[in-house]
XYZ file of C-alpha atoms in Angstrom:
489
model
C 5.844 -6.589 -18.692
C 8.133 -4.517 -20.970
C 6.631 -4.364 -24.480
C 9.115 -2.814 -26.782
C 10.299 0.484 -26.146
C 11.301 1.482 -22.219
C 8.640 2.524 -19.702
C 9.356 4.385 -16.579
C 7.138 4.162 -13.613
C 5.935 6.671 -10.907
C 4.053 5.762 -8.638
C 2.963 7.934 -5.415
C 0.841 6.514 -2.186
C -1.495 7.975 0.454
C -1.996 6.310 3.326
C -4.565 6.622 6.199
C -2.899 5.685 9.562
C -5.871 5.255 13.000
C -4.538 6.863 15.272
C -3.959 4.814 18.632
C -6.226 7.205 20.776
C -9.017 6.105 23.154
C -11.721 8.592 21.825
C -12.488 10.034 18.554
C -10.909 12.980 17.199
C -14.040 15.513 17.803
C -16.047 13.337 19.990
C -15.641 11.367 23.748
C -16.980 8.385 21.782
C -15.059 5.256 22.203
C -12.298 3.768 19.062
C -12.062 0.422 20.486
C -12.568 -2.366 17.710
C -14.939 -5.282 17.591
C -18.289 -3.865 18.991
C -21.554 -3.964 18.214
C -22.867 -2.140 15.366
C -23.645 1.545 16.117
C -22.802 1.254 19.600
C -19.833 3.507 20.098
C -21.549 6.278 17.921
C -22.729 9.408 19.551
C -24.892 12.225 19.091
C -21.399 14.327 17.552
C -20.605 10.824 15.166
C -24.442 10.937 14.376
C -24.154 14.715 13.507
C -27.261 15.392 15.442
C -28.485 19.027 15.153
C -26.680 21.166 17.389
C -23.534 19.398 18.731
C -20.373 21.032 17.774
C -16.949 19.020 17.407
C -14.300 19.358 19.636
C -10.885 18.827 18.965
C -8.721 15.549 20.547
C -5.660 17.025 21.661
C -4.113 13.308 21.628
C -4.679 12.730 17.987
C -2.360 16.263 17.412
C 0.068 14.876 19.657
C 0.186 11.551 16.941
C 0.756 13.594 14.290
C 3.572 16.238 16.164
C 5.369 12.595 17.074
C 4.921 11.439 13.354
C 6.461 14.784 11.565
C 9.338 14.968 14.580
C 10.233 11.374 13.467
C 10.108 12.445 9.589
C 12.087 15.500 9.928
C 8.845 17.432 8.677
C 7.778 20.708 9.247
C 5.060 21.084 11.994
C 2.818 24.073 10.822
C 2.753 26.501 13.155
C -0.831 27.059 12.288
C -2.885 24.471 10.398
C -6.673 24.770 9.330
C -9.526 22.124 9.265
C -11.751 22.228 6.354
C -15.130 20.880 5.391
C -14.722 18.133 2.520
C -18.357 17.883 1.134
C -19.720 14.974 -0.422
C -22.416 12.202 0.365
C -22.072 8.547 1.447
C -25.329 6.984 3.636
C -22.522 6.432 6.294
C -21.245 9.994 6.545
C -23.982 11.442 8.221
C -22.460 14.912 8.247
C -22.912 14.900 4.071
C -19.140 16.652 4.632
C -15.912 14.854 6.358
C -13.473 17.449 8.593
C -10.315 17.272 6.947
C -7.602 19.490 6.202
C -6.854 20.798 2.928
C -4.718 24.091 2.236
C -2.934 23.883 5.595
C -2.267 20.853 6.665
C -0.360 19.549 10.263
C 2.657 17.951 8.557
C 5.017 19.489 5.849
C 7.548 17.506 3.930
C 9.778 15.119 5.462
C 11.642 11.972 4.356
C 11.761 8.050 4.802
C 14.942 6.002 3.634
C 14.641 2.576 2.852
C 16.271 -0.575 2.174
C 14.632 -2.036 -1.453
C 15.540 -5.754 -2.510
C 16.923 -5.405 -5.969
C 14.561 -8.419 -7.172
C 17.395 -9.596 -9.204
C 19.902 -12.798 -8.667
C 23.098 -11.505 -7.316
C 22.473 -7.956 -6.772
C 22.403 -6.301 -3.175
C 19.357 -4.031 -1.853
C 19.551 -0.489 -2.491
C 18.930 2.540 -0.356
C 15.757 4.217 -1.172
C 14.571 7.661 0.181
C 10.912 9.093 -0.442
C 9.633 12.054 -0.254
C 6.501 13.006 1.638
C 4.783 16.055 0.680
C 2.239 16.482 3.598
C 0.512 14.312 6.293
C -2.929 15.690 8.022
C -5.426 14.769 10.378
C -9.251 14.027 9.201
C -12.316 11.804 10.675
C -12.726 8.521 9.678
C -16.657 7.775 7.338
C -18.449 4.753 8.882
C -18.758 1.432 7.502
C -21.562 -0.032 4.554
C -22.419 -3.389 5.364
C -23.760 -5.589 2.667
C -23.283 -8.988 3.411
C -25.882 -9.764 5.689
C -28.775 -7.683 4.731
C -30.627 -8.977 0.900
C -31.097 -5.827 -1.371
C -30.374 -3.722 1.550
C -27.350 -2.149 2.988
C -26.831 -1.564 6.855
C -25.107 1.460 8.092
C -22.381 0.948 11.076
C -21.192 4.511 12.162
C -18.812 2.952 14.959
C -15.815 4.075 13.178
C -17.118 7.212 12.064
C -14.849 9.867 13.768
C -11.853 7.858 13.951
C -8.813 9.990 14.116
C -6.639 9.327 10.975
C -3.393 10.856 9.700
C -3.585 11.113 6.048
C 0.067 10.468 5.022
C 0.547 11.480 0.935
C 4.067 11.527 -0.696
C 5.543 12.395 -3.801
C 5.610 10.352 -6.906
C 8.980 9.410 -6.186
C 8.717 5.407 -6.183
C 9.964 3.298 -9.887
C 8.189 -0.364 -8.801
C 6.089 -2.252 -6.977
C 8.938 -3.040 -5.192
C 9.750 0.040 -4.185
C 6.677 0.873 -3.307
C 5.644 -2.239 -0.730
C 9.339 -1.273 1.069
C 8.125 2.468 1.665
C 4.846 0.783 3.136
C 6.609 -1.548 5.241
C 8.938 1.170 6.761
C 5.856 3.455 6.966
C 3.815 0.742 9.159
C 6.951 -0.062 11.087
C 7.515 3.823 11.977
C 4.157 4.228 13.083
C 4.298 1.155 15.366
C 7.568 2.120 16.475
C 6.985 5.731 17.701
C 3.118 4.504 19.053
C 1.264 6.449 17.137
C -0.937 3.234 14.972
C -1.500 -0.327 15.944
C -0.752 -0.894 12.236
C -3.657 -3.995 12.053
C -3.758 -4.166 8.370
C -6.837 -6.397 8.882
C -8.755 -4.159 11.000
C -8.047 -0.810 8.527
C -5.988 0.738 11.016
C -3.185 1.046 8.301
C -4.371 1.017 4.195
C -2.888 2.342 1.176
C -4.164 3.720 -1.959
C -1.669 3.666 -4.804
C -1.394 6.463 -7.853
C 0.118 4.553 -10.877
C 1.407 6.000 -13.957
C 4.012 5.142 -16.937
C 5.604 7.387 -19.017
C 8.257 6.254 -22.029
C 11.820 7.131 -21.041
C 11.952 11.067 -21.162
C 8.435 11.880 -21.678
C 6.553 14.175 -19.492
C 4.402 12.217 -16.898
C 1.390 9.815 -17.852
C -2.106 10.008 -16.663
C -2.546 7.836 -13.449
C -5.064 5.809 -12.367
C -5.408 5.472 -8.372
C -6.067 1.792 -6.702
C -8.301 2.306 -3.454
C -8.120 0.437 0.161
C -4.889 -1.651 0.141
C -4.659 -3.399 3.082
C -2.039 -5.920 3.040
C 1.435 -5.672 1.399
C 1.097 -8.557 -1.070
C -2.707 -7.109 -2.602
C -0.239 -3.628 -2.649
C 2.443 -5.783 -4.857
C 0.072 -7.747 -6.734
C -2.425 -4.416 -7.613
C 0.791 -2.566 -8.735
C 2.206 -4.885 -10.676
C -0.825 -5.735 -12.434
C -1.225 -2.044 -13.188
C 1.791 -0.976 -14.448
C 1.522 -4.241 -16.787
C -2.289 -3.000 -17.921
C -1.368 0.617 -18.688
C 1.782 -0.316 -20.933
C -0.112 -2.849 -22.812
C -3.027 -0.492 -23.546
C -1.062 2.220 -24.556
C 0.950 -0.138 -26.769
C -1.940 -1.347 -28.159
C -3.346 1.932 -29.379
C -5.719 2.924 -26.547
C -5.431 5.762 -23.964
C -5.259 5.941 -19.958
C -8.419 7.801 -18.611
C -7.823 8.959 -14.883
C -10.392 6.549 -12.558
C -10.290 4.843 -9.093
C -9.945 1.411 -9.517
C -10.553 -1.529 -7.096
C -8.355 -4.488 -6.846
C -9.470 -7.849 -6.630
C -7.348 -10.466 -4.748
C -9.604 -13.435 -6.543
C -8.872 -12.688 -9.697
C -5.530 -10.512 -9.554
C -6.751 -7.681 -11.500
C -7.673 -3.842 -11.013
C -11.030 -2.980 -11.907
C -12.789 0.448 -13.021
C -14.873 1.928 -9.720
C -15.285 5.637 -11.082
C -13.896 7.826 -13.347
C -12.377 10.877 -12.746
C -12.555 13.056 -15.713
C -14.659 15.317 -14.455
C -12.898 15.261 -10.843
C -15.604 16.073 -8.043
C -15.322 19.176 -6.861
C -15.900 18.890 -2.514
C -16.234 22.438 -2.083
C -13.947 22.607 0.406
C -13.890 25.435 3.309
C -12.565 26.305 6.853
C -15.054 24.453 9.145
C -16.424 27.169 11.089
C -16.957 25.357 14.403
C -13.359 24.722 14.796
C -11.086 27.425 15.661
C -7.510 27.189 13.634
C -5.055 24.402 15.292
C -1.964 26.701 16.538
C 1.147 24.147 17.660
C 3.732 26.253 19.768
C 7.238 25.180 20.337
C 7.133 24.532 23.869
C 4.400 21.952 22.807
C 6.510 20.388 20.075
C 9.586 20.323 22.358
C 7.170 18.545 24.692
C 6.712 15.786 22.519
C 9.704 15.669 21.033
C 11.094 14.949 24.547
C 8.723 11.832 25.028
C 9.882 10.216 21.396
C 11.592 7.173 21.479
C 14.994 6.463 19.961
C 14.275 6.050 16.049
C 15.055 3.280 14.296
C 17.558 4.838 11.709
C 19.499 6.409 14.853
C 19.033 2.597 16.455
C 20.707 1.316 13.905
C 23.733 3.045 13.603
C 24.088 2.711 17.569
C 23.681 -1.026 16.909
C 26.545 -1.185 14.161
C 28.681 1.585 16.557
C 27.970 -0.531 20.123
C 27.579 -4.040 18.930
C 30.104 -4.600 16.041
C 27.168 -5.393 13.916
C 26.895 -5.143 10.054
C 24.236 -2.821 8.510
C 22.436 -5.617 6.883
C 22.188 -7.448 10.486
C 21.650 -3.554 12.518
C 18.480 -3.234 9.253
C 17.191 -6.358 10.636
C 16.857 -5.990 13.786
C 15.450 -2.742 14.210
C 12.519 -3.889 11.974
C 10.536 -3.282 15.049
C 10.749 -1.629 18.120
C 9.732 -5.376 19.892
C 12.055 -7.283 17.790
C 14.920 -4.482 18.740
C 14.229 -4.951 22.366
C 14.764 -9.040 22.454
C 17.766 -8.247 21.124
C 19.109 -6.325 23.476
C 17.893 -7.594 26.782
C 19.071 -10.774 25.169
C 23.071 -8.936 25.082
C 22.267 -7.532 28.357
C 21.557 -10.964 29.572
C 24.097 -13.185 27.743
C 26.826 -10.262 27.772
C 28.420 -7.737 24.989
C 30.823 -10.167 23.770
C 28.418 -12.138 22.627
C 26.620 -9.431 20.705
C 26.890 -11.671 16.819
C 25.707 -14.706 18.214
C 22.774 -12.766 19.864
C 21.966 -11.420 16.337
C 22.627 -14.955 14.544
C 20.008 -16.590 17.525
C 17.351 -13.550 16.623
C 17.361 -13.567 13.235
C 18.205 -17.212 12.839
C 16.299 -20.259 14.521
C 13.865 -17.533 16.586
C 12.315 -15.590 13.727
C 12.110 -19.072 11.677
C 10.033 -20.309 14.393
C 8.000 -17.180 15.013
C 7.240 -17.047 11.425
C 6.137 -20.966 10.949
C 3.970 -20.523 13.925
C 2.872 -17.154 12.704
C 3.851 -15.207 16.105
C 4.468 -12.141 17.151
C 8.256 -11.582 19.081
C 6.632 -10.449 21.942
C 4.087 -13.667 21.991
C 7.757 -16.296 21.889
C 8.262 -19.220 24.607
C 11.683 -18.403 24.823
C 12.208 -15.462 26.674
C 15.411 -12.908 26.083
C 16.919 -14.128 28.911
C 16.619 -17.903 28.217
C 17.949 -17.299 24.591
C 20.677 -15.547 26.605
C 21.687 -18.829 28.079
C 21.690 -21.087 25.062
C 24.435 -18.834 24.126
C 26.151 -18.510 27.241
C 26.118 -22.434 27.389
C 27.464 -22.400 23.706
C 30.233 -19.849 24.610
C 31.872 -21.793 27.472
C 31.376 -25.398 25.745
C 29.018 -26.484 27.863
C 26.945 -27.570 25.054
C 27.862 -27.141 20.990
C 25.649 -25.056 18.478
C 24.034 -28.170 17.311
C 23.246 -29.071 21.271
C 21.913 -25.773 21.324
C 18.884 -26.108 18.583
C 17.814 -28.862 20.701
C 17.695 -26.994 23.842
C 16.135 -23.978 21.836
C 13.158 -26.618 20.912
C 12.971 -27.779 24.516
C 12.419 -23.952 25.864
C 10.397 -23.352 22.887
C 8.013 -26.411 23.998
C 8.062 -25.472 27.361
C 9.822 -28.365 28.905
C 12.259 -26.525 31.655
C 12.708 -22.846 32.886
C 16.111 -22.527 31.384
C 19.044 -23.663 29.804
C 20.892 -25.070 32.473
C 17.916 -27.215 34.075
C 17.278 -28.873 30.189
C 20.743 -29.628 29.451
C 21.353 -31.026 33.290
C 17.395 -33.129 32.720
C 18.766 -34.298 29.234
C 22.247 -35.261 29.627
C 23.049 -32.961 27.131
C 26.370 -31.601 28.854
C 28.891 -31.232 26.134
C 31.826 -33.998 26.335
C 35.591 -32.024 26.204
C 37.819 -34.450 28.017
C 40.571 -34.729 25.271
C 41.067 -38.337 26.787
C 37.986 -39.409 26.318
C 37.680 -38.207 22.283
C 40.638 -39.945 21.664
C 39.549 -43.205 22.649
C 36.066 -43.093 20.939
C 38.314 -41.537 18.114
C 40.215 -44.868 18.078
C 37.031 -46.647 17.808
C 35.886 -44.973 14.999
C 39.088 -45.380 13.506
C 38.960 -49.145 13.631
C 35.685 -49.502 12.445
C 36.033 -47.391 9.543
C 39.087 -48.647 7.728
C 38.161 -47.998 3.940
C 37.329 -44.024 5.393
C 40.754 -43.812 6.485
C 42.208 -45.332 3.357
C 40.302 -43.017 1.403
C 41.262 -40.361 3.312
C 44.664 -41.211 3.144
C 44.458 -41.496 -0.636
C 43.187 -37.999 -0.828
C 39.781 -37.980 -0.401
C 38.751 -35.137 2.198
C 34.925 -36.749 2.318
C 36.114 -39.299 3.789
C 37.470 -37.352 6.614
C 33.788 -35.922 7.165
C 32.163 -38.549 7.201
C 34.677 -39.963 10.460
C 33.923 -37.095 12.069
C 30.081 -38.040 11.408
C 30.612 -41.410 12.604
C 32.606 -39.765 15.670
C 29.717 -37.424 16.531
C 27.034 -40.037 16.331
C 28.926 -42.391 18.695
C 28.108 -39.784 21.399
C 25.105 -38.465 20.025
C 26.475 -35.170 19.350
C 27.792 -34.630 22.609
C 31.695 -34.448 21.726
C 32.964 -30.859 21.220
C 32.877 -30.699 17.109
C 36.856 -28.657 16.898
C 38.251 -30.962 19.510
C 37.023 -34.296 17.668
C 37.961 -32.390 14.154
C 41.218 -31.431 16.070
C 42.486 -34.934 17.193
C 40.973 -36.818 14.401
C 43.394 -34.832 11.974
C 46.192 -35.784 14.863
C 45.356 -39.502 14.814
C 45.520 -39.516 10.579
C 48.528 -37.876 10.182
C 50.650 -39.869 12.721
């Protein structure tokens, strides 16, 4: 990607979060997704002459809960503002928006970043947000159905979105994907955004730049409508590799919009911005100034739920868990509650093995079968007594997978009744190893030889041929146990 001399990257994103409110933001019309063409559009979405807009005092609420959980300054005072320009499905010929004085100030989200590189850890990364604001959502151009035509579905015009811009603080693609991933989880987390990337509840557009090492910043080029993580990687990364090649190779970056197109992998032109539009913006004049007073921002504030970086450190603090596990977990509010109804269930002391259950065999299975955590066949509390069962012998770890699979396939209510149905009661009577030890022993000769002869395979595979006489059954340190015993006598 790097041709010759060293390129620096900045990279800033704004994205457009729906809010999760049952009406529009100036209108009583429905948000719900999935209907009809033009059927949740009225005579305010329509801009009809006459109607005036009236503000959703739910959508504010989204955005008081979104700076709270940033650290951000809620303006006191914030204006809405007319953006003019026309699109056939913005029937105003002007969006409401806010543009001087916006709801959100500032604020910060830390990260964890994957170095990308063999052997290195992830790093902490914290970006910078330099405002978030509330607008109405345009409709929706439809093209595919209608030959040489285009068909105009003003459903989703009106839809409350926060506008979420920060500063050019991100160095990769990298970088940038793990500020969108924590972004989308926050949103989730406090409520505020179903985050359906396929939907457009949650889409990113991403200014790219590259300087040389030093040099005062380059002219960027902004990629429109991201709205999955991978096109967001793949669009970057193609970018920053476009721009240093064509400066390299003589030419010049000219400030545009650019589309990116998952067939091919590429960015492509949409407009240019050299001559930037102008949109003539001004206070709308049928909406009085938004005026947020403490007691309501202590309001909210008192409805917020715990945040994930404070849920984390409680995790390491209460649990005994490392960051890296305490990260993982919290990586959603749904995935942070199994958890812990799964301790509450199974009991503190077995807070690790919770962890190693959650992040282990569950979210391998959730993620081959494409689920969500809260859409699992094993419930908290039947996880809870896998390890329960584990903890007092009952069963080993490997016994356990095979009850996980059971619950997962729906074949008993709980531990206990698939372990009693199967037989699969672990076998710890020290009298009982011993003689199947002895077995093994006198079948296997040459193992014990080899073992004898210094060869410490050979003493795996007994305890293989030990573990397969009863089927896994046998208690893995007792059998390791006595079959070190037995060889050394």
């Amino acid at each position: 990607m790097q041709r010759g001399t060293q390129w620096e990257v900045v990279i800033g994103l704004e994205t457009h979060a729906q809010l999760r409110t049952s009406s529009k933001i100036f209108s009583g019309a429905s948000t719900a997704f999935g209907a009809a063409p033009n059927v949740q559009a009225c005579a305010v979405d329509l801009a009809l002459p006459g109607v005036l807009p009236v503000l959703n005092k739910a959508a504010v609420e989204c955005a008081i809960r979104f700076g709270l959980a940033l650290g951000a300054e809620i303006a006191p005072r914030s204006v809405f503002a007319r953006k003019n320009y026309f699109y056939p499905d913005l029937p105003k010929g002007y969006q409401i928006s806010q543009f001087e004085l916006p709801v959100v100030k500032g604020g910060t989200l830390t990260m964890l970043v994957a170095s990308g590189k063999s052997g290195e850890s992830a790093y902490e990364k914290t970006v910078h947000l330099t405002r978030a604001h509330l607008e109405e959502d345009a409709g929706k151009s439809l093209h595919e159905d209608f030959h040489g035509k285009t068909g105009i579905d003003l459903n989703r015009a009106g839809t409350p979105l926060l506008e979420i811009v920060t500063e050019p603080d991100m160095r990769s693609a990298a970088e940038a994907v793990a500020y969108a991933k924590a972004l989308h989880a926050l949103v989730r987390w406090i409520g505020i955004c179903d985050g359906n990337m396929q939907e457009g509840s949650f889409r990113c557009d991403a200014n790219v730049s590259v300087r040389r090492l030093g040099a005062p910043l380059g002219t960027r080029r902004e990629i429109k409508n991201l709205n999955s993580f991978r096109f967001l990687q793949q669009a970057i990364d193609y970018e920053i590799k476009w721009q240093i090649e064509t400066i390299e190779d003589g030419g010049s970056i000219h400030q545009a919009t650019v589309l990116f197109d998952p067939a091919t992998g590429a960015t492509r032109a949409m407009r240019s911005k050299e001559d930037a539009q102008d949109y003539r913006y001004f206070p709308d004049p049928d909406l009085l100034p938004l005026e947020i007073a403490p007691a309501w921002i202590s309001a909210v504030r008192a409805n917020m739920p715990e945040l994930p970086a404070e849920m984390r450190l409680r995790f390491e603090r209460d649990y005994g868990l490392s960051a890296y596990d305490a990260v993982a977990l919290t990586a959603s509010r749904e995935t942070a509650q199994y958890y812990e109804d799964c301790v509450a269930a199974a009991g503190k002391g077995s807070s690790k093995t919770c962890a190693n259950w959650v992040m282990g065999d569950l979210s391998a299975r959730l993620n081959k079968e494409n689920l969500e955590i809260a859409a699992a066949p094993v419930s908290p509390g039947q996880l809870a007594g896998i390890v329960q069962r584990i903890a007092d012998n009952t069963i080993s770890n490997k016994i356990g997978k095979d009850v996980f699979d059971a619950l997962w396939n729906g074949d008993g209510p709980d531990a206990d009744a698939i372990i009693a149905a199967k037989g699969l009661k672990q076998i710890t009577d020290s009298g009982a190893i011993e003689k199947l030890i002895d077995e093994v022993l006198a079948a296997n000769p040459k193992s014990v030889e080899e073992f004898r002869a210094g060869k410490e395979k050979a003493f795996n595979a007994l305890v293989g041929q030990a573990m397969k006489a009863t089927k896994g059954k046998a208690n893995p340190q007792q059998v390791n146990e006595l079959l070190r015993k037995k060889l050394a006598g």
